[in-house]
PDB file of C-alpha atoms in Angstrom:
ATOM      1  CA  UNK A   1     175.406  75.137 103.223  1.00 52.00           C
ATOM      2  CA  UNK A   2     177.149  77.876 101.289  1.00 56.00           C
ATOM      3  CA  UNK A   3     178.887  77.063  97.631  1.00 50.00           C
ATOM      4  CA  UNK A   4     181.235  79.352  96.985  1.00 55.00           C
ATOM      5  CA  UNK A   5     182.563  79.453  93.626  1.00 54.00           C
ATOM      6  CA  UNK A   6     186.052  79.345  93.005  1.00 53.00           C
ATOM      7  CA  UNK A   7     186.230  80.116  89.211  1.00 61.00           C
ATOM      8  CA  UNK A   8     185.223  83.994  90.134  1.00 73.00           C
ATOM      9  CA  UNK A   9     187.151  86.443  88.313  1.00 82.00           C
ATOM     10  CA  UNK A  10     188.357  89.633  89.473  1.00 87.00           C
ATOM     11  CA  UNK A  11     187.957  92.879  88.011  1.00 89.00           C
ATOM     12  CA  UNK A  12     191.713  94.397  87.991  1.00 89.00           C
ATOM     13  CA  UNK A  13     191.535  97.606  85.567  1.00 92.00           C
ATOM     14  CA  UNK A  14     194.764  98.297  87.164  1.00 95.00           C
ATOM     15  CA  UNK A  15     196.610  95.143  86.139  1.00 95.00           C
ATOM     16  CA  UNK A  16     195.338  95.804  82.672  1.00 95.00           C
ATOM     17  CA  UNK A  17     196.967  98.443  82.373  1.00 95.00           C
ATOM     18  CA  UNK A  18     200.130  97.724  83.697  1.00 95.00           C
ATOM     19  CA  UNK A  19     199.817  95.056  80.637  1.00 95.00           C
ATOM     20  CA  UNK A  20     199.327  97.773  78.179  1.00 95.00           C
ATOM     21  CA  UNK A  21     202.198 100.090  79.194  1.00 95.00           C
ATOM     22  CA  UNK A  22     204.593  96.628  79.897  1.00 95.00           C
ATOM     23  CA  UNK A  23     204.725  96.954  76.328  1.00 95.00           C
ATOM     24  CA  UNK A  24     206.675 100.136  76.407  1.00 95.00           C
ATOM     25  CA  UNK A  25     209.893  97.850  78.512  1.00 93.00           C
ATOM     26  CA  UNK A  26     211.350  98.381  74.847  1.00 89.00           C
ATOM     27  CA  UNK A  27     212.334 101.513  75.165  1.00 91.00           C
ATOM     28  CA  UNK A  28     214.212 101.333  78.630  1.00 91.00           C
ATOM     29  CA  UNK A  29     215.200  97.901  78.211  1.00 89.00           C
ATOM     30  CA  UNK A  30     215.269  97.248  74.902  1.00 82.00           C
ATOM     31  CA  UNK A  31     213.556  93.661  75.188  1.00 84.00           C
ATOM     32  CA  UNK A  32     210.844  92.329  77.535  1.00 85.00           C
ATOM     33  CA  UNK A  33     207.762  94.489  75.025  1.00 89.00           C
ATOM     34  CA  UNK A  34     206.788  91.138  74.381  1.00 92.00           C
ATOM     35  CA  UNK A  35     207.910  88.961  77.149  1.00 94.00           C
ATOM     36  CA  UNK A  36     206.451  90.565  79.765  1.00 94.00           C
ATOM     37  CA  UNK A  37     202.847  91.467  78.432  1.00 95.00           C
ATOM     38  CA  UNK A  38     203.166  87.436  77.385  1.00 94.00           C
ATOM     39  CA  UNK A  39     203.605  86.253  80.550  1.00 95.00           C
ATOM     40  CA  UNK A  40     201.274  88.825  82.330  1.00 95.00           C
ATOM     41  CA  UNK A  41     198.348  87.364  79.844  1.00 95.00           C
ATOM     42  CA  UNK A  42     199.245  83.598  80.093  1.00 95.00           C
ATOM     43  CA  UNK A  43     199.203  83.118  83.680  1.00 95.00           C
ATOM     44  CA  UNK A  44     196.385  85.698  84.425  1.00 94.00           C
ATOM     45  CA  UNK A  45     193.937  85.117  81.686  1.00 93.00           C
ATOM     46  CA  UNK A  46     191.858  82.715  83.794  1.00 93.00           C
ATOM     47  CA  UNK A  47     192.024  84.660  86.898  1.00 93.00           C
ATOM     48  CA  UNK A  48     191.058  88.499  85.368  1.00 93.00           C
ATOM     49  CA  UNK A  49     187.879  89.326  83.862  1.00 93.00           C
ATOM     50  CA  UNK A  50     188.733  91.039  80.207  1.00 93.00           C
ATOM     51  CA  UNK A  51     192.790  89.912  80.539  1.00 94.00           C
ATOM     52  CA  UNK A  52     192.068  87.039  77.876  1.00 94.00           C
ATOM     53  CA  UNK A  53     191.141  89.755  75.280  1.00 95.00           C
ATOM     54  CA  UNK A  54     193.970  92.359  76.367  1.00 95.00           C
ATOM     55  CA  UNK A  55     196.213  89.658  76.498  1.00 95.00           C
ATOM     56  CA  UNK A  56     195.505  88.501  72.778  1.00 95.00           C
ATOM     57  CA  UNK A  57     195.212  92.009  71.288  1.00 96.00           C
ATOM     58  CA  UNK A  58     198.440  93.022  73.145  1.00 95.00           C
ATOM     59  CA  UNK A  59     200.284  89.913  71.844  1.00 95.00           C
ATOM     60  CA  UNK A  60     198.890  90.028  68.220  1.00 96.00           C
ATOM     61  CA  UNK A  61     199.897  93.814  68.265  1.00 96.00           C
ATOM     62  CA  UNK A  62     203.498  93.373  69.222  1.00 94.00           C
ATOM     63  CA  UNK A  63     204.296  90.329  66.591  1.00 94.00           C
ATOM     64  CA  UNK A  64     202.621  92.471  64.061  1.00 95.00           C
ATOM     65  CA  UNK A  65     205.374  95.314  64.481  1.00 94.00           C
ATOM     66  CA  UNK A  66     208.100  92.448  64.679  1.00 94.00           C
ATOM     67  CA  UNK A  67     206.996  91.170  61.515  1.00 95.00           C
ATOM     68  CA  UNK A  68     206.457  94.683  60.000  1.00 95.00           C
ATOM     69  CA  UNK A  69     210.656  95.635  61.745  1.00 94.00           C
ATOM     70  CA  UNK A  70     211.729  92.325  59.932  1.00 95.00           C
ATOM     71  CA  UNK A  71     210.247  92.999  56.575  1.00 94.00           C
ATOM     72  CA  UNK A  72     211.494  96.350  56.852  1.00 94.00           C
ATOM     73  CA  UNK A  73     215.419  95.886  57.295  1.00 91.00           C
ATOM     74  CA  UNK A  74     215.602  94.587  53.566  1.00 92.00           C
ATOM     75  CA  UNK A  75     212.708  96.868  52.321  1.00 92.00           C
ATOM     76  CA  UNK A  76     215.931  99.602  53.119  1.00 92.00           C
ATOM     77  CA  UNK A  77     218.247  98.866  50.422  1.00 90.00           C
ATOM     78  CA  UNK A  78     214.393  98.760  47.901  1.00 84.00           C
ATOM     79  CA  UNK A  79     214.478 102.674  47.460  1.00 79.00           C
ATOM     80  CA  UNK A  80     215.211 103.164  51.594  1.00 84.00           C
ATOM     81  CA  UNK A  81     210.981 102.168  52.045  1.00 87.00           C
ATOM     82  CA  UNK A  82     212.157 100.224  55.189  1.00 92.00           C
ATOM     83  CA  UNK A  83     212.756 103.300  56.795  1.00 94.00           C
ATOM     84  CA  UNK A  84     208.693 104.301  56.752  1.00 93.00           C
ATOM     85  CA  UNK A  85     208.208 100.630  58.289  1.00 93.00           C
ATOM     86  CA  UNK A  86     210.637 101.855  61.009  1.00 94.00           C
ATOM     87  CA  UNK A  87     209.591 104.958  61.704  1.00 95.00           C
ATOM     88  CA  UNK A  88     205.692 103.492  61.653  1.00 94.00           C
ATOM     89  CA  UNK A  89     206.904 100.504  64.405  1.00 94.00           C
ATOM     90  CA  UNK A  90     208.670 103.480  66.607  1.00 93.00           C
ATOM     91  CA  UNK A  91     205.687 105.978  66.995  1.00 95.00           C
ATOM     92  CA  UNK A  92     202.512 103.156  66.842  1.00 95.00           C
ATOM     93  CA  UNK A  93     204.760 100.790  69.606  1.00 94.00           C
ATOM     94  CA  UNK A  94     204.816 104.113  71.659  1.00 95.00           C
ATOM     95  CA  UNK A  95     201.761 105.505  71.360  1.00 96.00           C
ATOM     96  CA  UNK A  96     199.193 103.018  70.638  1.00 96.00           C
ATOM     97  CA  UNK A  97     199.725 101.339  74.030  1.00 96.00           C
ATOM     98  CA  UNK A  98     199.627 104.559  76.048  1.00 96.00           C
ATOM     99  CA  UNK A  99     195.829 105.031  74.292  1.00 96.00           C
ATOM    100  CA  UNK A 100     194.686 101.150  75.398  1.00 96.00           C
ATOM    101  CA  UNK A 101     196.412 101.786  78.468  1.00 96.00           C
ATOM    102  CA  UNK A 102     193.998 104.772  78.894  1.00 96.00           C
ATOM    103  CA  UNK A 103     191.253 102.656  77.395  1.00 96.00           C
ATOM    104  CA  UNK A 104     191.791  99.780  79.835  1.00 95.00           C
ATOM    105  CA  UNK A 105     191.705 101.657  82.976  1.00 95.00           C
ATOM    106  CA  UNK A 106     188.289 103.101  81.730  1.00 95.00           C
ATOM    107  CA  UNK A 107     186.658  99.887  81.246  1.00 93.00           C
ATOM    108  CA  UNK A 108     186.860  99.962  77.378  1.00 94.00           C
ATOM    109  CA  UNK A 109     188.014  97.154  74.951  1.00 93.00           C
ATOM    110  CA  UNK A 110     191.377  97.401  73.162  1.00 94.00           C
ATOM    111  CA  UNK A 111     191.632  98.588  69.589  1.00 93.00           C
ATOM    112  CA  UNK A 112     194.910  97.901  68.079  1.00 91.00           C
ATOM    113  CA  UNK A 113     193.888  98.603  64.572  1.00 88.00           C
ATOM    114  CA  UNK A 114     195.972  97.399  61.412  1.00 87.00           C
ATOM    115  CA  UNK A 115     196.594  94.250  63.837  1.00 93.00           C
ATOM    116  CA  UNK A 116     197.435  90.633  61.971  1.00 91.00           C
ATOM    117  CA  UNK A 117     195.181  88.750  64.442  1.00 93.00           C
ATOM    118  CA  UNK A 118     197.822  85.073  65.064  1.00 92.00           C
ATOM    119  CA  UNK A 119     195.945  84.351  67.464  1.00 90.00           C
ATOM    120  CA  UNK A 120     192.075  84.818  67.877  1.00 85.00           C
TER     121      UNK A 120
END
């Protein structure tokens, strides 16, 4: 009699990915950089080997650039500093997930650096 084992996970590089560059729905939506990799993670992470790291590094990544866009709208009228916060969320939400996109269809773990890690 054969056992098969129904807590196999799948390798999906490819659904990785899409996680990664989900994060870019910002800039055509406007929303959904956070929902979408979120929900993506939570109901995958079980299922797809490596998506319970993405999924954490993804999610840590994008509250760290909410909480960096928050602390910047005052940090405006200190000396206009804000601004560098903005400018820093615009190109590092653009590009960083385009290089872990790249990353994650190679096989590679994610590096978001400068990353608050909420959840570990």
């Amino acid at each position: 009699m054969k056992v098969i084992n129904q807590s196999a996970r799948r390798t999906d590089n490819n659904l990785l990915v899409i996680t990664h560059l989900s994060q870019l729905l910002y800039y055509v939506t406007g929303f959904g950089g956070l929902l979408v990799p979120l929900i993506l993670w939570l109901t995958q992470k079980d299922k797809v080997e490596g998506m319970d790291e993405h999924g954490k590094a993804i999610v840590n990544f994008q509250l760290t650039l909410i909480l960096i866009m928050v602390l910047s709208i005052p940090g405006i009228f200190l000396f206009g500093l804000g601004i560098l916060g903005l400018i820093y969320v615009g190109f590092a939400g653009f590009i960083i997930p385009i290089i872990n996109g790249v990353k994650a269809g190679n096989g590679e773990a994610p590096s978001y650096f400068g990353t608050i890690r909420f959840l570990s």
